[in-house]
Short mmCIF file of C-alpha atoms and ligand atoms in Angstrom, two decimals:
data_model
loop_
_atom_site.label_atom_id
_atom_site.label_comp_id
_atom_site.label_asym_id
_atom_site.label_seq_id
_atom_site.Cartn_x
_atom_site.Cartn_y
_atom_site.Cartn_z
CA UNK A 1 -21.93 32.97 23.01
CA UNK A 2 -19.53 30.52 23.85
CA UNK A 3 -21.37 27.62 23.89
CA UNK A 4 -21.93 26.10 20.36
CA UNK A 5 -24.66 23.95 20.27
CA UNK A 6 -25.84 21.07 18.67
CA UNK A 7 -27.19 22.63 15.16
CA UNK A 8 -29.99 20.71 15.11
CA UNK A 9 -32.83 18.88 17.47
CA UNK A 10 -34.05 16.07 17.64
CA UNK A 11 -37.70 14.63 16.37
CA UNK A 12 -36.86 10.64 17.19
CA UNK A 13 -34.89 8.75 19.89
CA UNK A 14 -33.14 5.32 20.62
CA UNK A 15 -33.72 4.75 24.07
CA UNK A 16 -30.28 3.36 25.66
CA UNK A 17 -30.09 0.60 27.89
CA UNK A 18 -28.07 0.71 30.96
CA UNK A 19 -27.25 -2.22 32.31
CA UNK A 20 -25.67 -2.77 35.57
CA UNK A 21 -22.16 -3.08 36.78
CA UNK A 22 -22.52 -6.50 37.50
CA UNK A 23 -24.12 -7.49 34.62
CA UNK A 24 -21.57 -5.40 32.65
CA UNK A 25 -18.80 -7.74 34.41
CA UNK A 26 -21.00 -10.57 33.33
CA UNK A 27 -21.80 -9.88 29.69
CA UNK A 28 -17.68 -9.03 29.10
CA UNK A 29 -16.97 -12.32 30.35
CA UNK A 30 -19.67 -14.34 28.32
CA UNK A 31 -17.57 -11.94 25.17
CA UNK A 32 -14.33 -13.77 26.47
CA UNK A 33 -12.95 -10.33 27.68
CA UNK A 34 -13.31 -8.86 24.02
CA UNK A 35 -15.62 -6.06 23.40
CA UNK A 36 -16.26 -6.62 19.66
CA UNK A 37 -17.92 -9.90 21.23
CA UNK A 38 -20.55 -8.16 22.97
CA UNK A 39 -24.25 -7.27 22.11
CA UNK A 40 -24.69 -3.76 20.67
CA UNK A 41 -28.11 -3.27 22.94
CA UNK A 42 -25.43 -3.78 26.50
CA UNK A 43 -23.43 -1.07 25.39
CA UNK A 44 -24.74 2.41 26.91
CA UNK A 45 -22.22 4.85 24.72
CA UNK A 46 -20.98 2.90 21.91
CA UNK A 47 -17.96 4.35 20.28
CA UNK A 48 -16.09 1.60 18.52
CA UNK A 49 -16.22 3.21 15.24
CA UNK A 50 -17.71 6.48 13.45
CA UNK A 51 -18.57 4.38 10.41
CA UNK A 52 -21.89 3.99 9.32
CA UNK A 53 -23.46 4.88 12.89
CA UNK A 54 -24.35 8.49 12.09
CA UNK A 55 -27.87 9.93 12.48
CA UNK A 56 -29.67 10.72 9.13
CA UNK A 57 -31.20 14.00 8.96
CA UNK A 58 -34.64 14.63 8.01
CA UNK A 59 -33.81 15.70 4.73
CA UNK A 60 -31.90 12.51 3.82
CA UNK A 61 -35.26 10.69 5.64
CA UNK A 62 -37.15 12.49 2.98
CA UNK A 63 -34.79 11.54 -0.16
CA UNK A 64 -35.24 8.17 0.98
CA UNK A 65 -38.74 8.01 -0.40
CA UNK A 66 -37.63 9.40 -3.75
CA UNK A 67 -35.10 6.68 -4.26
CA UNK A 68 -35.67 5.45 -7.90
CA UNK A 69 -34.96 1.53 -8.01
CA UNK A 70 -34.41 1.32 -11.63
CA UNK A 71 -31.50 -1.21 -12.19
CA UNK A 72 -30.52 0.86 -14.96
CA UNK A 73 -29.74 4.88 -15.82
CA UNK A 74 -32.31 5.66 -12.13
CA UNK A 75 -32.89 9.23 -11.23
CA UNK A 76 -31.24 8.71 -8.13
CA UNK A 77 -28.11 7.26 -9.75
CA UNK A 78 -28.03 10.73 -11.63
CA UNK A 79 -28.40 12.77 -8.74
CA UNK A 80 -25.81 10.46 -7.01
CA UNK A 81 -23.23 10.92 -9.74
CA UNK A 82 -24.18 14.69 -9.99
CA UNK A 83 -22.95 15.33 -6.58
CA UNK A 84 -19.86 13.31 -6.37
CA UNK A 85 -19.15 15.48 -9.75
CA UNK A 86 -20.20 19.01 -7.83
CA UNK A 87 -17.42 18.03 -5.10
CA UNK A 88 -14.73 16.35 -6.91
CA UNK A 89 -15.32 17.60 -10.92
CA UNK A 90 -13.72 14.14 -11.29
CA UNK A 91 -14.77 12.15 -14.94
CA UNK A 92 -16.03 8.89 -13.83
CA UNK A 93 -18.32 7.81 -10.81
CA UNK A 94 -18.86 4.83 -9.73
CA UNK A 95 -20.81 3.78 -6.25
CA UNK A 96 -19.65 0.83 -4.12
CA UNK A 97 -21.73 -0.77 -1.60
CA UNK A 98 -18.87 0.75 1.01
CA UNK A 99 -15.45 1.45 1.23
CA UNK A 100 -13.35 -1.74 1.21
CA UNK A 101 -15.49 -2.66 -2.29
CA UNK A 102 -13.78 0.47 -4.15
CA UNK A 103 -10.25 -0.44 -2.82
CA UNK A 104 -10.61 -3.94 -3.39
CA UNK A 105 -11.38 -3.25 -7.01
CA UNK A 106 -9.04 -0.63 -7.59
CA UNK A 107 -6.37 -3.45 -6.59
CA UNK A 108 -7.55 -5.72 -8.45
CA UNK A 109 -7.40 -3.81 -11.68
CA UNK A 110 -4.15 -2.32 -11.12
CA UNK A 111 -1.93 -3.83 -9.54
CA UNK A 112 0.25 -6.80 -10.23
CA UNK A 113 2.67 -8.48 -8.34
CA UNK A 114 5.53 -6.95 -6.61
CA UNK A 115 4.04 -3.09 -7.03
CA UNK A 116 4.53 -0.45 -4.14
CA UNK A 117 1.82 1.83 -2.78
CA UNK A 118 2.89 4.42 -0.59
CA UNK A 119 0.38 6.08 1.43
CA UNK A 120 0.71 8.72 4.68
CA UNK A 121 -0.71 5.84 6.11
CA UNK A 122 -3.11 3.23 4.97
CA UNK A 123 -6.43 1.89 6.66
CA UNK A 124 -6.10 -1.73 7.69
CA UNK A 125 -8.36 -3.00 4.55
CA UNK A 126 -6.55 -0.66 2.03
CA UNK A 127 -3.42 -2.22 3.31
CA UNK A 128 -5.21 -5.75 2.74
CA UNK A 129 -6.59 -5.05 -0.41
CA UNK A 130 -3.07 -4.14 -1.64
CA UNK A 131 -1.68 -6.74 -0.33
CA UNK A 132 -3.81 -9.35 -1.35
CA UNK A 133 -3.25 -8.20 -5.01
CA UNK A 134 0.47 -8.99 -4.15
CA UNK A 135 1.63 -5.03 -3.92
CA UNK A 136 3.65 -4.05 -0.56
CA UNK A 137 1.88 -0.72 0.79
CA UNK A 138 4.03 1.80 2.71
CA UNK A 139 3.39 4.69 5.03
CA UNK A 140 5.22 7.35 4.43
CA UNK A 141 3.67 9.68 7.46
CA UNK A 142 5.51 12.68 8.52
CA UNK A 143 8.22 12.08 11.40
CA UNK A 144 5.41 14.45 13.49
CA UNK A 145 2.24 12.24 13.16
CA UNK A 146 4.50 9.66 14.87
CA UNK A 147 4.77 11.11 18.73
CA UNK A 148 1.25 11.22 20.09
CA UNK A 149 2.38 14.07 22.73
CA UNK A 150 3.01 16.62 19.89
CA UNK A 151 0.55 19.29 19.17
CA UNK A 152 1.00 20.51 15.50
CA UNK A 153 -1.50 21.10 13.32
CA UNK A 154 -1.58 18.86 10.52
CA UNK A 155 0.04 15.42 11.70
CA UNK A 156 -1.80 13.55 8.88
CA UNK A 157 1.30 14.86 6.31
CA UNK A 158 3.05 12.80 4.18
CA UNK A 159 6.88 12.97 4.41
CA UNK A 160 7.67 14.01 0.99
CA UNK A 161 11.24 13.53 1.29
CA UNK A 162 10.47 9.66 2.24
CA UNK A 163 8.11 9.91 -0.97
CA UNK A 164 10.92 10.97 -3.54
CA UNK A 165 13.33 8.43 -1.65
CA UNK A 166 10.82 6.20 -2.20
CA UNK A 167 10.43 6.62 -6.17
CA UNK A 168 14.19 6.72 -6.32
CA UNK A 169 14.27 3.56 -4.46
CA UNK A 170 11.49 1.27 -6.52
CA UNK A 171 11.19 3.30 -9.73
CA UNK A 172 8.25 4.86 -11.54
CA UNK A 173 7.52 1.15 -13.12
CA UNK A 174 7.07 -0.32 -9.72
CA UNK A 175 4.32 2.67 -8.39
CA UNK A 176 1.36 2.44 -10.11
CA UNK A 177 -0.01 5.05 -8.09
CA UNK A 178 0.03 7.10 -4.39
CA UNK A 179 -2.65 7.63 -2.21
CA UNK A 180 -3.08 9.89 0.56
CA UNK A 181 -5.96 9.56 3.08
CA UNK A 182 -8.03 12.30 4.26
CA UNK A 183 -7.72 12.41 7.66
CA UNK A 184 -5.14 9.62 8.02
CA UNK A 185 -7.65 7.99 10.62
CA UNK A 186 -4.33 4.94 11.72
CA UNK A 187 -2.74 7.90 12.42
CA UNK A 188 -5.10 9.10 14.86
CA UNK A 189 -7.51 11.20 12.48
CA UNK A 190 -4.88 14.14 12.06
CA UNK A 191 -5.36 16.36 9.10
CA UNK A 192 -3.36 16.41 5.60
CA UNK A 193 -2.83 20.45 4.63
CA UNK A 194 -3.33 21.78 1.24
CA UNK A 195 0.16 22.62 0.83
CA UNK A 196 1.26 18.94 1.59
CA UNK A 197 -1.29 17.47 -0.92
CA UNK A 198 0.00 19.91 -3.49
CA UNK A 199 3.53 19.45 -2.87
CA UNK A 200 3.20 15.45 -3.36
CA UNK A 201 0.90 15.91 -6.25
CA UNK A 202 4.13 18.35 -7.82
CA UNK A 203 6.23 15.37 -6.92
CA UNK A 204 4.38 12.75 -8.33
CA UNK A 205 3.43 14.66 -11.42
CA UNK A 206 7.25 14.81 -12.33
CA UNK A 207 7.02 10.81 -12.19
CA UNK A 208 3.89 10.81 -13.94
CA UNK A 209 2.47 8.60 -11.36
CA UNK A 210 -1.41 8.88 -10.74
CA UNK A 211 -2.48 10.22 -6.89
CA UNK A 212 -5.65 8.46 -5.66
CA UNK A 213 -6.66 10.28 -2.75
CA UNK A 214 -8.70 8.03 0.27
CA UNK A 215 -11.25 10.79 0.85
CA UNK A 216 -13.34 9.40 3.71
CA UNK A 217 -13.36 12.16 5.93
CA UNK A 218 -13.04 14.58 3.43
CA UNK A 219 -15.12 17.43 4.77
CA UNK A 220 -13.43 17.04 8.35
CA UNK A 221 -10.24 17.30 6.57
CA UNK A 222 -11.56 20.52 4.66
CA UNK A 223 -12.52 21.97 7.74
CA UNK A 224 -9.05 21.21 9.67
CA UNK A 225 -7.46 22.83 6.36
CA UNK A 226 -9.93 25.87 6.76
CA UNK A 227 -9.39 26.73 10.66
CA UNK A 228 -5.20 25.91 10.49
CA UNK A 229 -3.93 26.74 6.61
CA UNK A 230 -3.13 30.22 5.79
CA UNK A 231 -5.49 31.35 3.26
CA UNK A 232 -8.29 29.15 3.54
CA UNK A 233 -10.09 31.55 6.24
CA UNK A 234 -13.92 32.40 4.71
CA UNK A 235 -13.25 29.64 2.27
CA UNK A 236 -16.74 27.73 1.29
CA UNK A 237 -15.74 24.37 3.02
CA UNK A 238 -17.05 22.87 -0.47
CA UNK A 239 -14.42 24.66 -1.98
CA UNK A 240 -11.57 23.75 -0.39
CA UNK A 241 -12.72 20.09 -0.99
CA UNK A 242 -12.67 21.07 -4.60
CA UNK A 243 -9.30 22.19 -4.58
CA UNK A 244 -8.12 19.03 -2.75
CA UNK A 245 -9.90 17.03 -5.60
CA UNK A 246 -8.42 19.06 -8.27
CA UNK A 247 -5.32 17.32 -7.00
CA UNK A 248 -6.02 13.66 -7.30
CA UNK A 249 -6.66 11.26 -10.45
CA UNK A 250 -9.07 9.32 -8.68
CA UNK A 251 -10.36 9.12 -5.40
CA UNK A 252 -11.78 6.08 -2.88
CA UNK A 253 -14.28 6.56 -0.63
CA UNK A 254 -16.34 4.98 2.55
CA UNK A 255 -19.14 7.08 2.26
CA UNK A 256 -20.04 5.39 5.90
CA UNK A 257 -18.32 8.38 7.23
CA UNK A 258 -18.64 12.02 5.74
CA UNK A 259 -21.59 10.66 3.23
CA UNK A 260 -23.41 10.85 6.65
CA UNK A 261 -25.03 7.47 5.49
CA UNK A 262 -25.37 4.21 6.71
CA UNK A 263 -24.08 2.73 3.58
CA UNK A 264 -21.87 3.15 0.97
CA UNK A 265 -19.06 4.13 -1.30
CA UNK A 266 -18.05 5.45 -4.29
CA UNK A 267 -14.81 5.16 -7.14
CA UNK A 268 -14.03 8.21 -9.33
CA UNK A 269 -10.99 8.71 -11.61
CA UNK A 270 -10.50 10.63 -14.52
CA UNK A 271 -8.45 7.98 -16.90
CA UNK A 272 -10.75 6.08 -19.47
CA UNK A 273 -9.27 3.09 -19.24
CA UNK A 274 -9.07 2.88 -15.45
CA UNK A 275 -12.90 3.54 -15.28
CA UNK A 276 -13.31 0.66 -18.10
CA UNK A 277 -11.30 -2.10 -16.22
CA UNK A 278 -13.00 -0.64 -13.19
CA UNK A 279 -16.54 -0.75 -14.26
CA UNK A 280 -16.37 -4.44 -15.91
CA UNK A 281 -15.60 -5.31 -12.61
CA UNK A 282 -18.11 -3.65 -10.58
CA UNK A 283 -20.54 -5.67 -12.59
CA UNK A 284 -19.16 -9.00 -11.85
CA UNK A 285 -18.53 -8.07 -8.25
CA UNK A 286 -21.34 -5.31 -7.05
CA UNK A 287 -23.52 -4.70 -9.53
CA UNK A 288 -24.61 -2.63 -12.93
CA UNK A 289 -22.64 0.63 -12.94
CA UNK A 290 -25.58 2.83 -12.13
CA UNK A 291 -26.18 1.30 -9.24
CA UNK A 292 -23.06 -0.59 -7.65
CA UNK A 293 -24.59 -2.64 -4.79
CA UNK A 294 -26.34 0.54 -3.31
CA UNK A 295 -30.67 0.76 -3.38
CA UNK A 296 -31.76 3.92 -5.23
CA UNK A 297 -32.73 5.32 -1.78
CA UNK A 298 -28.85 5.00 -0.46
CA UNK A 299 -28.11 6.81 -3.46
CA UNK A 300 -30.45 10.10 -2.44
CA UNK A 301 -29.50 10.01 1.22
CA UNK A 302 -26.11 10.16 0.44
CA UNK A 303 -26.38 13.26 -1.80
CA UNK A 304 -27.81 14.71 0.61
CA UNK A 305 -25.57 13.46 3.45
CA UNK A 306 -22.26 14.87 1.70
CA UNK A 307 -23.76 18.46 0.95
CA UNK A 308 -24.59 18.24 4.52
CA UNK A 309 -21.34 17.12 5.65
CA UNK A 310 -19.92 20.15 3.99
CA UNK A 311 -21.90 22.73 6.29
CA UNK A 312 -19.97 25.13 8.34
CA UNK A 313 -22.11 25.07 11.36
CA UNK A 314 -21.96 21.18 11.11
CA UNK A 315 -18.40 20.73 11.13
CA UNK A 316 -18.13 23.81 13.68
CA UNK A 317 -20.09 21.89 16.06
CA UNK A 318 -18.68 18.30 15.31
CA UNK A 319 -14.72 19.75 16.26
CA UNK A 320 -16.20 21.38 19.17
CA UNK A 321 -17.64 18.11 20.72
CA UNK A 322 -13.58 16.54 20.45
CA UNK A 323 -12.75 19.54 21.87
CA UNK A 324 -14.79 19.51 24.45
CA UNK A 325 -13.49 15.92 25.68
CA UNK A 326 -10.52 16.60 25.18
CA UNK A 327 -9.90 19.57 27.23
CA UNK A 328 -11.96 17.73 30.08
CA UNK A 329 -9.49 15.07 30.06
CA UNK A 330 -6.17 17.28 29.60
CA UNK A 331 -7.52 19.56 32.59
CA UNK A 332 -7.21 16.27 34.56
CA UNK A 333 -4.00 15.26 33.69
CA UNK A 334 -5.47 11.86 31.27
CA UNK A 335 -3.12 10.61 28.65
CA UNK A 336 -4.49 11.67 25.17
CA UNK A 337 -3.27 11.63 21.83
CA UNK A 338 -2.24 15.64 20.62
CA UNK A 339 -4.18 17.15 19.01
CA UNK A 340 -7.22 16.19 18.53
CA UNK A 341 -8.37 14.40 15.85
CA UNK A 342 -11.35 14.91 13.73
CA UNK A 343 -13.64 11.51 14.10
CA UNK A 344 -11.94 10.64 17.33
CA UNK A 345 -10.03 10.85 20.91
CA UNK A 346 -7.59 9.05 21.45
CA UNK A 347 -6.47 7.96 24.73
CA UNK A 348 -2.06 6.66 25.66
CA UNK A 349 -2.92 3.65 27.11
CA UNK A 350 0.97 2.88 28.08
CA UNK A 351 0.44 6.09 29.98
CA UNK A 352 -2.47 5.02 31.64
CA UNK A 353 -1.92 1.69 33.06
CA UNK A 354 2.09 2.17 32.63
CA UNK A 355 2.27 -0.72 35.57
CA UNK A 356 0.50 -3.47 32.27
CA UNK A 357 3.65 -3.98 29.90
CA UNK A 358 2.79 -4.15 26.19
CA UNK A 359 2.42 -7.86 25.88
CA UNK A 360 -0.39 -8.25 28.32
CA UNK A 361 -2.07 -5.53 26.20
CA UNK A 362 -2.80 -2.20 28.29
CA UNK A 363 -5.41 -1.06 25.26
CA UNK A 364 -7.26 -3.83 26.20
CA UNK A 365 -7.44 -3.36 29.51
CA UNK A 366 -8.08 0.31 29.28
CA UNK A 367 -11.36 -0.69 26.96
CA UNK A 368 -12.44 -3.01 29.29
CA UNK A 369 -12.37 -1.45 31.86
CA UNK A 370 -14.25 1.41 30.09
CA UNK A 371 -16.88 -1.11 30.13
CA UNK A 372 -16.90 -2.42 33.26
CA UNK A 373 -17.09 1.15 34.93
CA UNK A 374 -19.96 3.01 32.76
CA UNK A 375 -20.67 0.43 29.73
CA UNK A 376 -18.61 2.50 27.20
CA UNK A 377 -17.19 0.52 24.04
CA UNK A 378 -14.02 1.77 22.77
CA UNK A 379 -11.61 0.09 20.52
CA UNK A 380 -7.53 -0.86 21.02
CA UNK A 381 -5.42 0.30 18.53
CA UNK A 382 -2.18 -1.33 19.94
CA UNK A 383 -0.71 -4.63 20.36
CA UNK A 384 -3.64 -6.87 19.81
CA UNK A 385 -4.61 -4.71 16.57
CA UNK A 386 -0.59 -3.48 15.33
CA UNK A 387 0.81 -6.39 16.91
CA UNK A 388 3.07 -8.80 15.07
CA UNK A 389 5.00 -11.86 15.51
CA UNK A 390 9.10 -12.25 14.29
CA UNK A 391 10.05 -15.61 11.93
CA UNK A 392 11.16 -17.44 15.04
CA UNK A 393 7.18 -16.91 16.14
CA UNK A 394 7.66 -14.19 18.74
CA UNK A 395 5.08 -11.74 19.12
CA UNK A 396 6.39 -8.16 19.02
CA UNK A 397 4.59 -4.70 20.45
CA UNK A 398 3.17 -2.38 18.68
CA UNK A 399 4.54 0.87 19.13
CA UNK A 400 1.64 2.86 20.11
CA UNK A 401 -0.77 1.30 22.14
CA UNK A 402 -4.13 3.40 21.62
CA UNK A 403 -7.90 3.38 22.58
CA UNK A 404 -9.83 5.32 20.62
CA UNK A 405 -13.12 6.80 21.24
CA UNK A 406 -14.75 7.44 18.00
CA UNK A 407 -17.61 9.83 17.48
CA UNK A 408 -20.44 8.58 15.38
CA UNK A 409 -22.28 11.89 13.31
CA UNK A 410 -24.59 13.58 15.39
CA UNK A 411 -25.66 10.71 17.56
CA UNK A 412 -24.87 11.68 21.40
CA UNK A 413 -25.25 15.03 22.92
CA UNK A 414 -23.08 17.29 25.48
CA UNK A 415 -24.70 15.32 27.99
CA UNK A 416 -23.49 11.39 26.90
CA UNK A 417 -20.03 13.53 26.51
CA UNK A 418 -19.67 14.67 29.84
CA UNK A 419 -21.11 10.80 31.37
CA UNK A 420 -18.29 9.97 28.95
CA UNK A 421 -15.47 12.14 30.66
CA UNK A 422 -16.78 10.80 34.25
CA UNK A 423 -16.37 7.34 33.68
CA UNK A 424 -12.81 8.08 32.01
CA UNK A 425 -12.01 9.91 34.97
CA UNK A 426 -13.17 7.27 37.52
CA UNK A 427 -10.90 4.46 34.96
CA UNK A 428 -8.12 7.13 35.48
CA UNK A 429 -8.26 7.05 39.51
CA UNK A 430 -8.56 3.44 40.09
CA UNK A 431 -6.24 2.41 37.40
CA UNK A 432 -3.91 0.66 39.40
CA UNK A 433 -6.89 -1.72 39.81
CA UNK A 434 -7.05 -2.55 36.44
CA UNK A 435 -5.19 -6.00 35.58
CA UNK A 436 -3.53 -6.93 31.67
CA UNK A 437 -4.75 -10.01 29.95
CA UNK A 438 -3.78 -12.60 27.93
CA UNK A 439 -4.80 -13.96 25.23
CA UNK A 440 -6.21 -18.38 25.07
CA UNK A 441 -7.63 -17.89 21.31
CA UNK A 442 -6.78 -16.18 18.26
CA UNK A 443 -6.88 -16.37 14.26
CA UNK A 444 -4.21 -16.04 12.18
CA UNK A 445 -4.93 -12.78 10.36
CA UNK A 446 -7.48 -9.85 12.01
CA UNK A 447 -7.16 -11.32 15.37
CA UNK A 448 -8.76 -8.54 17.37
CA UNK A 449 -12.17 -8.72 16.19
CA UNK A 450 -12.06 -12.24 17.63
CA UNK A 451 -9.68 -13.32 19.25
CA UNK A 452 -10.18 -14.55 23.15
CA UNK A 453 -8.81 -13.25 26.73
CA UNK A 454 -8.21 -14.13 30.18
CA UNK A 455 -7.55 -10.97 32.61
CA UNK A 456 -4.13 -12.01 34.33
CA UNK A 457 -5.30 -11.60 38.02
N1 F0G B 1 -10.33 4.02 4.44
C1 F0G B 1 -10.36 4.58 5.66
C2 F0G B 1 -9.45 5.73 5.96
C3 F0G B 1 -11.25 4.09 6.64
O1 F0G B 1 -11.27 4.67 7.85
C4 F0G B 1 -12.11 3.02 6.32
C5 F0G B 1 -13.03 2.46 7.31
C6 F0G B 1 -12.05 2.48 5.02
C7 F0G B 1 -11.16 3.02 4.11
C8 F0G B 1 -12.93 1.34 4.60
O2 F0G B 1 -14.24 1.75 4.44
O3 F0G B 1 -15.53 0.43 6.15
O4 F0G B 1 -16.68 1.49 4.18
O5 F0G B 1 -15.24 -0.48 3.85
N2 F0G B 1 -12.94 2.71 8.57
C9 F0G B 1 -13.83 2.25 9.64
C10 F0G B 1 -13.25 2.61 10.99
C11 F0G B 1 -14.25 0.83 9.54
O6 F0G B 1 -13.79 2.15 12.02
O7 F0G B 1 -12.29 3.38 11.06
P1 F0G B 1 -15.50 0.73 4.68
#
């Protein structure tokens, strides 16, 4: 057949609300002209991030109820720890109450002033972790993963030439570790290959510097590695993810994303004292180390939710529904990011409204008008998100400007996807219509998620 399904049904719904136009033009301007001001419940397709919005299956419902509260040494804990072990044979475990937590406590225990991090490229609050902790954090992404019209199959590589140029430059002293992040989701959730995880684990072993691996979307990343890597054909998708963690000396994780949970995180590494300084302070910041900020029942549904995330038919049918949009919108001639990527799609907004000029923020406009047109939320990676300003205090471009639909796990069907397509299409035929914006008030650091706009005409 060539349709592949959805492998699952469904036993419980969230009705969606669909407002109307007009009070979609309404609701956008009582949000200042910024999405990430807007109520959740006037959204009909919301697809501003794939994190922590995933649909629980009815085994993880079920582990719920077996969740052992214990503050100390729970069942749950153990069956927590058991499967972070089963995936990544890594020494120490320790759960987070998400993402961020894990980074920002991996920065403050080991970094000091003036370090370097390289990265293929880091996640805006590894970056801020880092560099609140007084460390400067590089990307070192492959010259590919930089033009968003090339298809190639694993744009998430780090350039390990940059990487060696990079020791040379700031010495071994100066690098307390590498990271690489699994996909590289600022880079458009393109995979990293084996080969390029081994080759800058060879490199880094020479240096004897430690490689922390962001593994959010692990299992995605497996799966990439498993339909594009010679040799990985037939490959258990749990075992490739073992032999990527068989490369790394500790590992971060949001496991908001392929824990298929709506919470959580976790911190593994194999070096004693890194899991000492690391556990005294989870228990000043999170909580006791069998526990780390997470309820016993987080702990069950997310061993569930990673074994799950590591089925076949699951990841088959998760690629297939970014497929699917994206060869709707390449058959019409949309702007899109190449290839795919595994969480998201990404749509050129300087392609799309090429008549808005970076500085009145074509991302923006494209999301809005998203909005507007079928009640979509989307989210600008571009100028507003990248942007910066220079020391005489003028604001410069980003060089990308990006919207990016992401997909949250298992939550809309064929159906929202093809509605989805439609009103992209419709945004794509009237797009001269569509005006840029500017901006009347902003913060000085994160100034997307709320920051105000005017629409220029
Ligand atoms: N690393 C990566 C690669 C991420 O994508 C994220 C979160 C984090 C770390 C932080 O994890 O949110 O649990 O604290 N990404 C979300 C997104 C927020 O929308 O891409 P967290």
């Amino acid at each position: 057949m060539r349709t592949i399904m959805e492998p699952f049904r469904i036993k419980m719904t969230e009705p969606i609300k669909i407002i109307t136009k007009e009070e979609r033009i309404q609701k956008l301007e009582e949000a200042f002209h910024n999405v990430f001001l807007l109520d959740a419940e006037d959204c009909a397709i919301d697809l501003l991030t794939d994190s922590g919005t995933g649909a629980m299956s009815a085994q993880q419902w079920a582990a719920l109820m077996l969740g052992d509260e214990s503050y100390a040494g729970s069942r749950s804990w153990k069956r927590f720890r058991d499967t972070i072990k089963t995936i990544t044979n890594i020494k120490h475990v320790f759960p987070t109450h998400q993402g961020r937590a894990a980074e920002s406590l991996l920065a403050m225990t080991r970094i000091k002033p003036g370090d370097v991090v390289p990265n293929n490229s880091h996640f805006d609050t590894t970056r801020a972790n880092l560099e609140v902790a007084g460390a400067k954090a590089l990307n070192l992404l492959n010259d590919e993963g930089l033009d968003p019209t090339l298809d190639a199959p694993f744009k998430g590589n780090m350039d390990i030439a940059k990487l060696e140029a990079c020791i040379e430059e700031h010495g071994v002293a100066k690098i307390p570790f590498c990271m690489i992040t699994v996909t590289n989701n600022t880079g458009g959730g393109q995979p990293v290959s084996m080969a390029n995880i081994r080759g800058v684990k060879e490199v880094l072993k020479r240096h004897g510097i430690p490689l922390i691996i962001d593994a959010c979307r692990f299992a995605e990343n497996s799966y990439f590695i498993h339909e594009r890597e010679e040799g990985y054909r037939g490959k258990a998708l749990l075992e490739i993810a073992q032999e990527i963690f068989s490369y790394a000396d500790a590992a971060t994780m949001s496991l908001k994303k392929d824990g298929l949970a709506n919470i959580g995180g976790f911190f593994v590494c194999n070096d004693d004292v890194w899991a000492e300084d690391f556990k005294n302070m989870l228990i000043l910041r999170e909580g006791f180390p069998t526990y780390g900020g997470l309820a016993g029942r987080d702990l069950e549904a997310i061993s569930v939710g990673l074994m799950e995330a590591l089925d076949f038919e699951y990841q088959t049918y998760r690629h297939a529904t970014v497929s699917y949009l994206m060869n709707k919108l390449e058959k019409k001639g949309i702007p899109v990011m190449k290839p795919g990527g595994g969480h998201a799609v990404f749509l050129d907004a300087k392609a799309f409204m090429p008549h808005i000029p970076s500085l009145a923020y074509p991302g923006i406009a494209l999301v809005n008008a998203l909005y507007i047109e079928g009640g979509i939320r989307a989210v600008e990676l571009g100028s507003v998100m990248f942007g910066s300003f220079d020391e005489a205090g003028i604001e410069q471009a980003s060089p990308l400007e990006l919207v990016r639909l992401a997909f949250p796990r298992r939550v809309y069907t064929q159906s929202h996807f093809d509605y989805l397509a439609e009103v992209i299409e419709e945004v794509w035929n009237h797009r001269e219509a569509y005006a840029g914006l500017k901006i009347t008030k902003q913060p000085k650091v994160l100034r997307h998620f709320s920051c105000h706009f005017q629409p220029l005409a």
